[in-house]
Coordinates of C-alpha atoms in Angstrom, one line a residue:
Chain N
M1 CA -50.3 22.0 49.9
M2 CA -54.0 22.1 50.8
T3 CA -55.2 22.1 54.4
A4 CA -55.3 18.6 55.9
M5 CA -58.7 17.0 55.3
F6 CA -58.2 14.6 58.2
D7 CA -56.2 14.6 61.4
R8 CA -55.4 10.9 61.1
I9 CA -55.8 8.3 58.3
A10 CA -55.3 4.6 58.9
L11 CA -54.3 2.5 55.8
I12 CA -55.0 -1.2 56.4
G13 CA -53.1 -3.0 53.7
I14 CA -50.2 -1.2 51.8
G15 CA -50.0 -2.9 48.4
L16 CA -50.3 -1.2 45.0
I17 CA -53.5 0.6 46.0
G18 CA -52.8 1.4 49.6
S19 CA -49.3 2.6 48.9
S20 CA -50.6 4.8 46.0
I21 CA -53.2 6.4 48.3
A22 CA -50.4 6.9 50.9
R23 CA -48.2 8.7 48.3
D24 CA -51.0 10.9 47.2
V25 CA -52.0 11.8 50.7
K26 CA -48.5 12.7 51.5
E27 CA -47.9 14.8 48.4
L28 CA -51.2 16.6 48.7
G29 CA -51.0 17.0 52.5
L30 CA -54.5 15.5 53.0
A31 CA -53.7 14.2 56.6
R32 CA -51.6 15.2 59.6
D33 CA -50.9 11.5 60.5
V34 CA -51.0 8.5 58.3
V35 CA -50.8 5.1 60.1
V36 CA -49.8 2.2 57.9
S37 CA -50.7 -1.3 58.9
T38 CA -50.1 -4.7 57.3
R39 CA -49.9 -8.1 58.8
S40 CA -46.6 -8.9 57.1
A41 CA -43.6 -7.6 59.0
D42 CA -41.5 -7.5 55.8
T43 CA -44.0 -5.4 53.9
L44 CA -44.4 -3.1 56.9
K45 CA -40.7 -2.6 57.0
R46 CA -40.7 -1.8 53.3
A47 CA -43.5 0.7 53.8
E48 CA -41.4 2.4 56.4
E49 CA -38.3 2.5 54.2
L50 CA -40.5 4.1 51.5
A51 CA -41.7 6.6 54.2
L52 CA -45.3 5.9 53.2
G53 CA -46.8 7.0 56.6
T54 CA -46.0 8.7 59.8
A55 CA -46.6 5.6 62.0
Y56 CA -46.4 1.8 61.3
E57 CA -48.4 -0.9 63.1
L58 CA -48.6 -4.7 62.6
S59 CA -51.9 -4.7 64.4
A60 CA -54.9 -3.3 62.5
A61 CA -56.6 -2.7 65.9
D62 CA -53.8 -0.4 67.0
A63 CA -53.7 1.3 63.7
V64 CA -57.3 2.5 63.6
R65 CA -57.3 4.1 67.1
D66 CA -58.1 7.8 66.8
A67 CA -58.3 7.6 62.9
D68 CA -60.9 9.8 61.3
L69 CA -60.7 7.8 58.0
V70 CA -59.9 4.1 57.7
I71 CA -59.1 2.7 54.3
V72 CA -59.1 -1.1 54.0
S73 CA -57.0 -2.2 51.0
V74 CA -56.7 -6.0 51.3
P75 CA -57.7 -8.9 49.2
V76 CA -61.5 -9.1 49.4
G77 CA -61.4 -12.5 51.2
A78 CA -59.7 -10.9 54.2
S79 CA -62.4 -8.2 54.7
E80 CA -64.3 -10.0 57.5
A81 CA -61.1 -10.7 59.5
V82 CA -60.1 -7.1 59.2
A83 CA -63.6 -5.9 60.2
R84 CA -63.6 -8.1 63.3
Q85 CA -60.1 -6.8 64.3
I86 CA -60.8 -3.1 63.9
A87 CA -64.5 -2.8 64.9
P88 CA -63.9 -2.5 68.7
H89 CA -61.2 0.1 68.3
L90 CA -62.8 2.5 65.8
K91 CA -63.2 6.2 66.8
P92 CA -66.9 7.3 67.0
G93 CA -67.7 9.2 63.9
A94 CA -64.9 7.7 61.9
I95 CA -65.4 6.9 58.2
V96 CA -64.5 3.3 57.2
T97 CA -64.1 2.5 53.5
D98 CA -62.5 -0.1 51.4
V99 CA -61.2 -0.5 47.8
G100 CA -62.3 -4.0 47.1
S101 CA -63.2 -5.2 43.5
T102 CA -66.4 -6.9 44.7
K103 CA -68.9 -5.1 46.8
A104 CA -71.8 -7.3 47.8
S105 CA -69.4 -9.8 49.4
V106 CA -67.4 -7.1 51.2
I107 CA -70.6 -5.5 52.6
A108 CA -71.7 -9.0 53.8
Q109 CA -68.4 -9.5 55.5
M110 CA -67.9 -6.1 57.0
A111 CA -71.2 -4.4 57.7
P112 CA -72.4 -6.7 60.5
H113 CA -69.3 -5.9 62.5
M114 CA -69.4 -2.1 62.1
P115 CA -70.5 -0.2 65.2
D116 CA -73.5 2.1 64.8
N117 CA -71.4 5.2 65.5
V118 CA -69.1 4.9 62.5
H119 CA -69.8 5.5 58.8
F120 CA -69.1 2.5 56.7
I121 CA -69.1 3.4 53.0
P122 CA -67.9 0.7 50.6
G123 CA -65.9 2.0 47.6
H124 CA -63.9 0.7 44.7
P125 CA -61.4 2.8 42.8
L126 CA -61.1 1.4 39.2
A127 CA -57.3 1.8 39.1
G128 CA -54.2 -0.3 39.2
T129 CA -51.6 -2.0 37.1
E130 CA -50.5 -5.6 36.8
K131 CA -47.8 -4.9 39.5
S132 CA -48.4 -5.5 43.2
G133 CA -46.8 -4.6 46.6
P134 CA -45.9 -1.3 48.2
D135 CA -43.2 -0.6 45.6
A136 CA -45.7 -0.8 42.8
G137 CA -47.7 2.2 43.9
F138 CA -47.2 5.7 42.5
T139 CA -48.6 9.2 42.9
G140 CA -51.4 10.0 40.5
L141 CA -52.6 6.4 40.0
F142 CA -56.2 7.6 40.6
Q143 CA -56.0 10.7 38.4
G144 CA -58.9 10.7 35.9
R145 CA -60.0 7.2 37.0
W146 CA -63.4 6.2 38.3
C147 CA -64.1 5.5 41.9
I148 CA -67.5 3.8 42.5
F149 CA -69.2 4.0 45.9
T150 CA -72.0 1.5 46.8
P151 CA -73.4 3.3 49.9
L152 CA -75.8 1.4 52.2
P153 CA -79.3 2.7 52.8
G154 CA -79.3 5.4 55.4
T155 CA -75.7 6.5 54.8
D156 CA -74.9 9.8 56.4
A157 CA -74.8 12.5 53.6
G158 CA -72.1 14.5 55.3
A159 CA -69.8 11.5 55.6
L160 CA -70.4 10.5 52.0
A161 CA -69.6 14.0 50.9
T162 CA -66.4 14.0 52.9
L163 CA -65.3 10.7 51.3
R164 CA -66.2 11.9 47.8
A165 CA -64.1 15.0 48.4
F166 CA -61.2 12.8 49.5
W167 CA -61.2 10.7 46.3
G168 CA -61.9 13.8 44.3
A169 CA -58.7 15.3 45.8
L170 CA -56.9 12.2 44.5
G171 CA -58.2 13.0 41.0
S172 CA -60.9 10.4 40.8
K173 CA -64.2 10.8 39.1
I174 CA -67.0 9.6 41.4
D175 CA -69.9 7.3 40.6
E176 CA -72.5 5.6 42.9
M177 CA -74.4 2.4 42.2
D178 CA -76.0 -0.4 44.2
P179 CA -73.6 -3.2 45.1
E180 CA -75.3 -5.9 43.0
H181 CA -75.1 -3.8 39.9
H182 CA -71.5 -2.9 40.6
D183 CA -70.6 -6.6 40.8
K184 CA -72.3 -7.4 37.5
V185 CA -70.6 -4.4 35.7
L186 CA -67.2 -5.4 37.1
A187 CA -67.8 -9.0 36.2
I188 CA -67.8 -8.1 32.5
V189 CA -65.4 -5.1 32.4
S190 CA -62.7 -6.6 34.7
H191 CA -63.2 -10.0 36.2
L192 CA -64.1 -11.9 33.0
P193 CA -61.1 -10.3 31.1
H194 CA -58.7 -11.3 33.8
I195 CA -60.0 -14.9 34.0
I196 CA -59.9 -15.3 30.2
A197 CA -56.4 -13.9 30.2
Y198 CA -55.2 -16.2 32.9
N199 CA -56.9 -19.1 31.1
I200 CA -55.4 -18.5 27.6
V201 CA -51.9 -18.1 29.1
G202 CA -52.4 -21.4 31.0
T203 CA -53.5 -23.1 27.8
A204 CA -50.4 -21.9 25.9
D205 CA -48.2 -23.0 28.7
D206 CA -49.5 -26.6 28.5
L207 CA -49.1 -27.3 24.8
E208 CA -46.9 -30.2 23.7
T209 CA -46.7 -29.4 20.0
V210 CA -45.6 -25.7 20.5
T211 CA -42.8 -25.1 22.9
Q212 CA -42.9 -22.5 25.7
S213 CA -39.9 -20.8 24.1
E214 CA -41.8 -20.5 20.8
V215 CA -44.8 -19.0 22.6
I216 CA -42.6 -16.4 24.3
K217 CA -40.5 -15.7 21.2
Y218 CA -43.5 -15.0 19.0
S219 CA -45.8 -13.5 21.6
A220 CA -45.8 -10.0 20.0
S221 CA -48.4 -11.3 17.5
G222 CA -51.2 -11.0 20.0
F223 CA -50.6 -13.3 22.9
R224 CA -48.5 -10.8 24.9
D225 CA -51.6 -8.5 25.2
F226 CA -53.1 -11.2 27.5
T227 CA -50.0 -11.8 29.6
R228 CA -50.2 -8.3 31.2
L229 CA -53.6 -9.1 32.9
A230 CA -52.4 -12.6 33.6
A231 CA -49.5 -11.2 35.6
S232 CA -51.8 -9.6 38.2
D233 CA -51.7 -10.4 41.9
P234 CA -52.8 -14.1 42.3
T235 CA -54.2 -13.7 45.9
M236 CA -56.3 -10.7 44.9
W237 CA -57.7 -12.5 41.9
R238 CA -58.4 -15.8 43.6
D239 CA -60.4 -13.8 46.1
V240 CA -62.3 -11.9 43.4
C241 CA -63.2 -15.2 41.7
L242 CA -64.5 -16.7 45.0
H243 CA -66.3 -13.5 46.1
N244 CA -68.1 -12.5 42.9
K245 CA -69.0 -16.1 41.9
D246 CA -72.5 -15.7 40.7
A247 CA -71.9 -12.7 38.4
I248 CA -68.7 -14.3 37.1
L249 CA -70.3 -17.6 36.4
E250 CA -73.1 -15.8 34.5
M251 CA -70.6 -13.9 32.3
L252 CA -68.5 -17.1 31.8
A253 CA -71.6 -18.9 30.6
R254 CA -72.4 -16.2 28.1
F255 CA -68.8 -16.0 26.9
S256 CA -68.7 -19.8 26.3
E257 CA -72.0 -19.8 24.5
D258 CA -70.7 -17.0 22.2
L259 CA -67.4 -18.9 21.7
A260 CA -69.3 -22.1 20.7
Y261 CA -71.2 -20.1 18.1
L262 CA -67.9 -18.7 16.7
Q263 CA -66.2 -22.1 16.8
R264 CA -69.1 -23.5 14.8
A265 CA -68.9 -20.7 12.3
I266 CA -65.2 -21.5 11.8
R267 CA -65.8 -25.2 11.5
W268 CA -68.5 -24.7 8.8
G269 CA -66.7 -21.9 7.0
E270 CA -69.4 -19.3 7.7
G271 CA -67.3 -16.3 6.7
D272 CA -70.2 -13.8 6.9
K273 CA -70.8 -14.5 10.6
L274 CA -67.2 -14.0 11.4
F275 CA -67.0 -10.8 9.4
D276 CA -70.1 -9.4 11.1
L277 CA -68.7 -10.0 14.6
F278 CA -65.2 -8.7 13.6
T279 CA -66.7 -5.5 12.2
R280 CA -69.0 -4.9 15.2
T281 CA -66.2 -5.1 17.8
R282 CA -64.1 -2.6 15.9
A283 CA -66.7 0.1 16.6
I284 CA -66.4 -0.6 20.4
R285 CA -62.7 0.2 20.3
R286 CA -63.5 3.5 18.7
S287 CA -66.0 4.4 21.4
I288 CA -63.5 3.6 24.1
I289 CA -61.0 5.9 22.6
E290 CA -63.5 8.6 22.0
A291 CA -64.5 8.3 25.7
G292 CA -60.9 8.9 26.6
Q293 CA -60.7 5.4 28.2
D294 CA -57.6 4.3 26.2
V295 CA -54.7 5.9 24.5
D296 CA -55.3 6.6 20.8
V297 CA -52.1 5.2 19.4
P298 CA -51.5 1.9 17.6
D299 CA -50.3 -1.0 19.7
F300 CA -50.9 0.8 23.0
G301 CA -48.0 3.1 22.0
R302 CA -45.5 0.3 22.4
H303 CA -43.8 1.1 19.2
S304 CA -42.6 4.4 20.4
L305 CA -41.6 2.9 23.8
E306 CA -39.7 0.1 22.0
K307 CA -37.9 2.6 19.8
K308 CA -36.6 4.4 22.9
A309 CA -35.4 1.2 24.5
Chain E
M1 CA -28.5 4.9 1.3
M2 CA -27.4 1.4 0.4
T3 CA -27.2 0.2 -3.2
A4 CA -30.5 -1.0 -4.5
M5 CA -30.9 -4.7 -3.9
F6 CA -33.5 -5.0 -6.7
D7 CA -34.2 -3.2 -9.9
R8 CA -37.9 -3.6 -9.5
I9 CA -40.2 -4.7 -6.7
A10 CA -43.9 -5.3 -7.2
L11 CA -46.1 -4.9 -4.1
I12 CA -49.5 -6.6 -4.6
G13 CA -51.7 -5.2 -1.8
I14 CA -50.8 -2.0 -0.1
G15 CA -52.5 -2.1 3.4
L16 CA -50.7 -1.8 6.7
I17 CA -48.0 -4.4 5.8
G18 CA -47.6 -3.6 2.1
S19 CA -47.4 0.2 2.8
S20 CA -44.9 -0.3 5.6
I21 CA -42.6 -2.4 3.3
A22 CA -43.0 0.4 0.6
R23 CA -41.9 3.0 3.2
D24 CA -38.9 1.1 4.3
V25 CA -37.9 0.2 0.7
K26 CA -38.0 3.9 -0.2
E27 CA -36.2 5.1 2.9
L28 CA -33.5 2.5 2.5
G29 CA -33.2 2.7 -1.2
L30 CA -33.7 -1.0 -1.7
A31 CA -35.1 -0.8 -5.2
R32 CA -34.9 1.4 -8.2
D33 CA -38.6 1.0 -9.1
V34 CA -41.5 0.0 -6.8
V35 CA -44.7 -0.9 -8.5
V36 CA -47.8 -0.7 -6.3
S37 CA -50.9 -2.7 -7.1
T38 CA -54.3 -3.0 -5.5
R39 CA -57.6 -3.9 -7.0
S40 CA -59.3 -0.9 -5.2
A41 CA -59.0 2.3 -7.3
D42 CA -59.5 4.4 -4.1
T43 CA -56.7 2.6 -2.2
L44 CA -54.4 2.9 -5.3
K45 CA -55.1 6.6 -5.5
R46 CA -54.3 7.0 -1.8
A47 CA -51.0 5.0 -2.2
E48 CA -50.0 7.4 -5.0
E49 CA -50.9 10.5 -2.8
L50 CA -48.7 9.0 -0.1
A51 CA -46.0 8.5 -2.8
L52 CA -45.5 4.9 -1.7
G53 CA -44.1 3.7 -5.1
T54 CA -42.8 4.8 -8.4
A55 CA -45.6 3.3 -10.5
Y56 CA -49.2 2.3 -9.8
E57 CA -51.3 -0.4 -11.4
L58 CA -54.8 -1.7 -10.8
S59 CA -53.9 -4.9 -12.6
A60 CA -51.6 -7.3 -10.6
A61 CA -50.6 -8.9 -14.0
D62 CA -49.3 -5.6 -15.2
A63 CA -47.6 -4.8 -11.9
V64 CA -45.4 -7.9 -11.8
R65 CA -43.9 -7.5 -15.3
D66 CA -40.1 -7.2 -15.1
A67 CA -40.3 -7.3 -11.3
D68 CA -37.3 -9.1 -9.6
L69 CA -39.2 -9.4 -6.3
V70 CA -43.0 -9.7 -5.9
I71 CA -44.5 -9.4 -2.4
V72 CA -48.1 -10.4 -2.1
S73 CA -49.7 -8.7 0.9
V74 CA -53.4 -9.5 0.6
P75 CA -55.9 -11.2 2.9
V76 CA -54.9 -14.9 2.7
G77 CA -58.3 -15.9 1.1
A78 CA -57.3 -13.8 -2.0
S79 CA -54.0 -15.7 -2.5
E80 CA -55.1 -18.1 -5.2
A81 CA -56.8 -15.4 -7.3
V82 CA -53.6 -13.3 -7.1
A83 CA -51.5 -16.3 -8.0
R84 CA -53.6 -17.0 -11.1
Q85 CA -53.4 -13.4 -12.2
I86 CA -49.7 -12.9 -11.9
A87 CA -48.4 -16.4 -12.9
P88 CA -48.3 -15.9 -16.7
H89 CA -46.6 -12.5 -16.4
L90 CA -43.8 -13.2 -13.9
K91 CA -40.2 -12.6 -15.0
P92 CA -38.1 -15.7 -15.2
G93 CA -35.8 -15.9 -12.1
A94 CA -38.1 -13.6 -10.0
I95 CA -38.7 -14.2 -6.3
V96 CA -42.3 -14.4 -5.3
T97 CA -43.1 -14.1 -1.6
D98 CA -46.1 -13.3 0.6
V99 CA -46.8 -12.1 4.1
G100 CA -49.8 -14.2 5.0
S101 CA -50.6 -15.2 8.6
T102 CA -51.3 -18.8 7.5
K103 CA -48.8 -20.8 5.5
A104 CA -50.2 -24.2 4.5
S105 CA -53.3 -22.7 2.9
V106 CA -51.3 -20.0 1.1
I107 CA -48.9 -22.6 -0.3
A108 CA -51.9 -24.8 -1.4
Q109 CA -53.4 -21.8 -3.1
M110 CA -50.3 -20.3 -4.8
A111 CA -47.7 -23.1 -5.4
P112 CA -49.7 -25.0 -8.1
H113 CA -49.8 -21.8 -10.2
M114 CA -46.2 -20.8 -10.0
P115 CA -44.1 -21.3 -13.1
D116 CA -41.0 -23.5 -12.6
N117 CA -38.7 -20.7 -13.5
V118 CA -39.6 -18.4 -10.5
H119 CA -38.7 -18.8 -6.8
F120 CA -41.8 -19.0 -4.7
I121 CA -40.8 -18.6 -1.0
P122 CA -43.7 -18.2 1.5
G123 CA -43.0 -15.8 4.3
H124 CA -44.7 -14.2 7.3
P125 CA -43.4 -11.1 9.1
L126 CA -44.9 -11.1 12.7
A127 CA -45.6 -7.4 12.8
G128 CA -48.5 -5.2 12.6
T129 CA -50.9 -3.1 14.7
E130 CA -54.7 -3.0 15.0
K131 CA -54.9 -0.4 12.3
S132 CA -55.3 -1.1 8.6
G133 CA -55.0 0.4 5.2
P134 CA -52.1 2.3 3.4
D135 CA -52.2 5.2 5.9
A136 CA -51.6 2.8 8.9
G137 CA -48.1 1.7 7.7
F138 CA -44.9 3.3 9.0
T139 CA -41.2 2.9 8.5
G140 CA -39.5 0.6 11.0
L141 CA -42.6 -1.6 11.6
F142 CA -40.4 -4.7 11.1
Q143 CA -37.5 -3.5 13.2
G144 CA -36.6 -6.2 15.7
R145 CA -39.6 -8.4 14.8
W146 CA -39.5 -11.9 13.5
C147 CA -40.0 -12.9 9.9
I148 CA -40.7 -16.6 9.4
F149 CA -40.1 -18.4 6.1
T150 CA -41.6 -21.7 5.3
P151 CA -39.6 -22.7 2.2
L152 CA -40.8 -25.6 0.0
P153 CA -38.5 -28.6 -0.5
G154 CA -35.9 -27.8 -3.2
T155 CA -36.0 -24.0 -2.7
D156 CA -33.0 -22.3 -4.4
A157 CA -30.5 -21.4 -1.7
G158 CA -29.4 -18.2 -3.5
A159 CA -33.0 -16.9 -3.8
L160 CA -33.6 -17.7 -0.1
A161 CA -30.4 -15.9 0.9
T162 CA -31.5 -12.8 -1.2
L163 CA -35.0 -12.8 0.4
R164 CA -33.4 -13.2 3.9
A165 CA -31.1 -10.3 3.2
F166 CA -34.1 -8.1 2.1
W167 CA -36.0 -8.7 5.3
G168 CA -32.8 -8.4 7.3
A169 CA -32.4 -4.9 5.7
L170 CA -35.9 -4.1 7.0
G171 CA -34.6 -5.0 10.5
S172 CA -36.3 -8.4 10.9
K173 CA -34.9 -11.3 12.6
I174 CA -35.3 -14.4 10.4
D175 CA -36.6 -17.9 11.3
E176 CA -37.5 -20.9 9.2
M177 CA -39.9 -23.7 9.9
D178 CA -42.3 -26.0 8.1
P179 CA -45.7 -24.6 7.2
E180 CA -47.7 -27.0 9.4
H181 CA -45.6 -26.1 12.5
H182 CA -45.9 -22.4 11.6
D183 CA -49.7 -22.7 11.5
K184 CA -49.8 -24.4 14.9
V185 CA -47.5 -21.8 16.5
L186 CA -49.4 -18.9 15.1
A187 CA -52.8 -20.5 16.1
I188 CA -51.8 -20.2 19.7
V189 CA -49.7 -17.0 19.8
S190 CA -51.9 -15.0 17.4
H191 CA -55.0 -16.5 16.0
L192 CA -56.6 -17.8 19.3
P193 CA -55.8 -14.4 21.1
H194 CA -57.5 -12.5 18.4
I195 CA -60.6 -14.8 18.3
I196 CA -60.9 -14.7 22.1
A197 CA -60.6 -10.9 22.0
Y198 CA -63.3 -10.6 19.3
N199 CA -65.5 -13.0 21.3
I200 CA -65.3 -11.2 24.7
V201 CA -65.9 -7.9 23.1
G202 CA -69.0 -9.3 21.4
T203 CA -70.2 -10.9 24.6
A204 CA -69.9 -7.5 26.4
D205 CA -71.8 -5.8 23.6
D206 CA -74.7 -8.1 23.9
L207 CA -75.5 -7.8 27.6
E208 CA -78.9 -6.5 28.8
T209 CA -78.1 -6.0 32.5
V210 CA -75.0 -3.9 31.9
T211 CA -75.3 -1.1 29.3
Q212 CA -72.8 -0.5 26.5
S213 CA -72.0 2.9 27.9
E214 CA -71.0 1.3 31.2
V215 CA -68.8 -1.2 29.5
I216 CA -67.0 1.7 27.7
K217 CA -66.9 4.0 30.7
Y218 CA -65.3 1.4 33.0
S219 CA -63.3 -0.4 30.3
A220 CA -59.9 0.6 31.8
S221 CA -60.3 -2.1 34.5
G222 CA -59.2 -4.9 32.0
F223 CA -61.7 -5.0 29.2
R224 CA -59.9 -2.3 27.1
D225 CA -56.8 -4.6 26.7
F226 CA -59.0 -6.9 24.5
T227 CA -60.5 -4.2 22.4
R228 CA -57.2 -3.4 20.7
L229 CA -56.9 -6.9 19.1
A230 CA -60.7 -6.9 18.5
A231 CA -60.2 -3.7 16.4
S232 CA -58.1 -5.5 13.8
D233 CA -59.0 -5.8 10.1
P234 CA -62.2 -7.9 9.8
T235 CA -61.4 -9.2 6.3
M236 CA -57.9 -10.3 7.2
W237 CA -59.2 -12.1 10.3
R238 CA -62.1 -13.8 8.7
D239 CA -59.7 -15.2 6.2
V240 CA -57.3 -16.4 8.9
C241 CA -60.1 -18.2 10.6
L242 CA -61.2 -19.9 7.4
H243 CA -57.6 -20.8 6.3
N244 CA -56.1 -22.1 9.5
K245 CA -59.2 -23.9 10.6
D246 CA -57.8 -27.2 11.9
A247 CA -55.1 -25.6 14.1
I248 CA -57.5 -23.0 15.4
L249 CA -60.2 -25.5 16.2
E250 CA -57.6 -27.6 18.1
M251 CA -56.5 -24.6 20.2
L252 CA -60.1 -23.5 20.8
A253 CA -60.9 -27.0 22.1
R254 CA -58.0 -26.9 24.5
F255 CA -58.9 -23.4 25.6
S256 CA -62.5 -24.3 26.2
E257 CA -61.5 -27.4 28.2
D258 CA -59.2 -25.4 30.4
L259 CA -61.9 -22.7 30.9
A260 CA -64.4 -25.4 31.9
Y261 CA -61.9 -26.6 34.6
L262 CA -61.5 -23.0 35.8
Q263 CA -65.2 -22.4 35.8
R264 CA -65.8 -25.5 37.9
A265 CA -63.1 -24.3 40.4
I266 CA -64.9 -21.0 40.7
R267 CA -68.3 -22.7 41.2
W268 CA -66.9 -25.1 43.9
G269 CA -64.8 -22.5 45.6
E270 CA -61.5 -24.3 44.9
G271 CA -59.2 -21.4 45.7
D272 CA -56.0 -23.5 45.5
K273 CA -56.6 -24.4 41.9
L274 CA -57.2 -20.7 41.0
F275 CA -54.1 -19.6 43.0
D276 CA -51.9 -22.2 41.3
L277 CA -52.9 -21.1 37.8
F278 CA -52.7 -17.4 38.6
T279 CA -49.2 -17.8 39.9
R280 CA -48.0 -19.9 36.9
T281 CA -49.1 -17.3 34.4
R282 CA -47.3 -14.5 36.1
A283 CA -43.9 -16.3 35.3
I284 CA -44.7 -16.3 31.6
R285 CA -45.1 -12.5 31.6
R286 CA -41.7 -12.2 33.2
S287 CA -40.2 -14.5 30.5
I288 CA -41.7 -12.4 27.7
I289 CA -40.3 -9.2 29.2
E290 CA -36.9 -10.8 29.7
A291 CA -37.0 -12.0 26.1
G292 CA -37.5 -8.4 25.0
Q293 CA -40.9 -9.2 23.5
D294 CA -42.9 -6.6 25.5
V295 CA -42.2 -3.3 27.1
D296 CA -41.2 -3.5 30.8
V297 CA -43.5 -0.8 32.1
P298 CA -46.8 -1.2 34.1
D299 CA -50.0 -1.0 32.0
F300 CA -48.1 -1.1 28.7
G301 CA -46.8 2.3 29.6
R302 CA -50.2 3.9 29.2
H303 CA -49.9 5.9 32.4
S304 CA -47.1 8.0 31.0
L305 CA -49.0 8.4 27.6
E306 CA -52.1 9.4 29.5
K307 CA -50.2 12.0 31.6
K308 CA -48.9 13.6 28.4
A309 CA -52.4 13.7 26.9

């Protein structure tokens, strides 16, 4: 166990991300006290049953008192409400960070409320699964994953170094970029894939000529790959769509344009155009595996998991 | 080892599917002789190095002589050429089947060439991975997977029972449907997912504001799920697009219509519409897992695979 980095950490929100942070902090001994707060009494009770913290508060305002590090892990649309609640009660010198999937919107919602004597440093750990809630978290979720900070101009170097060290202790690799660029990057690598996955699963669910039971029965031929992303938390993803609107609409427009080109090639039997695209995309998969960003086994390794089952 | 079901099986095409059949036939002792044929000398040499058969022929015509079962496992666009080549040399009473992902087109290409004294029974095992070629095959690929037959009117019941028993021995669950319905079902559960995956990976590859290295680096936040399907064999998928055109264009039109609705909801901030869709799709994932059609572990079980790495 390493020496506690913080006397007191407050976790506002205790879903998949918040509860994974709580588990790592506990296992690594990164804080003496961990105050868990969520506005749902049931979820707070569950967090206590799971022993995720050392204290439990329904009120975010009460939770942040005397905390040296405050981590806000709520759907991005709730950021302003949380900022308003906690702002008057923050300890001078405290670091306030978040884990939201959109950054320009979170900054616009939170920064105006933050007192001058705290360090507000927006962050985004690129980690998670399609599960949600306090039971879905696990130790090691952030191991080897990226955590992107989008610090505001004039951010205190010491506070930033402390926060980097914290996420580094959780096993994350750290990057920094400006919030607008973050939002564009995430729009293509995360938001568009989720929206497309939700959409295709919805399309399949609405067919009249193919029954839902047929879709489920034969889903292993490709469709099931999309259902994982489409099983992600609906509140979180509604908020992402509403709070990264411009970047998402831009990526959607490009995607649709490309799809129209592909559709036309199919209609007119232009095999060469199809073959060219299908060859180009194969190379990207190889690069992702070479970069250690996906497992190098066929079918995501399902075959070996299925054999065991 | 069970008694050989066939004296001689001819495998025309020895990629992922053909070579997986070869491995199962060998392991289970389902045939005395297995003749492997492919028009590529390099691939044939590799098949021999892998000891996938008992004889190797560049000519499909030579391969099918005296074969009791002929399995055509080639890109669907090559079906007619293969049918023409083998037709004059088929043994009377032989069963001829295929593994193509589209059925109406394969029937239109092959049936007119088949002699009256052979049993042509089109089939489609719903199995595979994103890998291709003779090295990508493995024993047990068909275990627990569906194999769909689309028999023509008047198909001999005995021949059909024999072919069902063969695929049953490979571990497949058997279904029968008419070719047009098969093509519609596969258009939504397999063809559309692959086309969408190819398309989004292409869109990401073409961006100017987000670099390709950023796409690769941060791909674990959703994008990487699509790259698996988009790494599938380009020739196979070009042919699928060209040979199931009508059903694919119908599914693409529905998908695009639904996406336009979603895009409009994002533009106008209609959170309820987004939330409704994102909730509905979650239920489908649950049904797929309950039906045993995907593994019930977060993130396709990658986390445990990554930990081991």
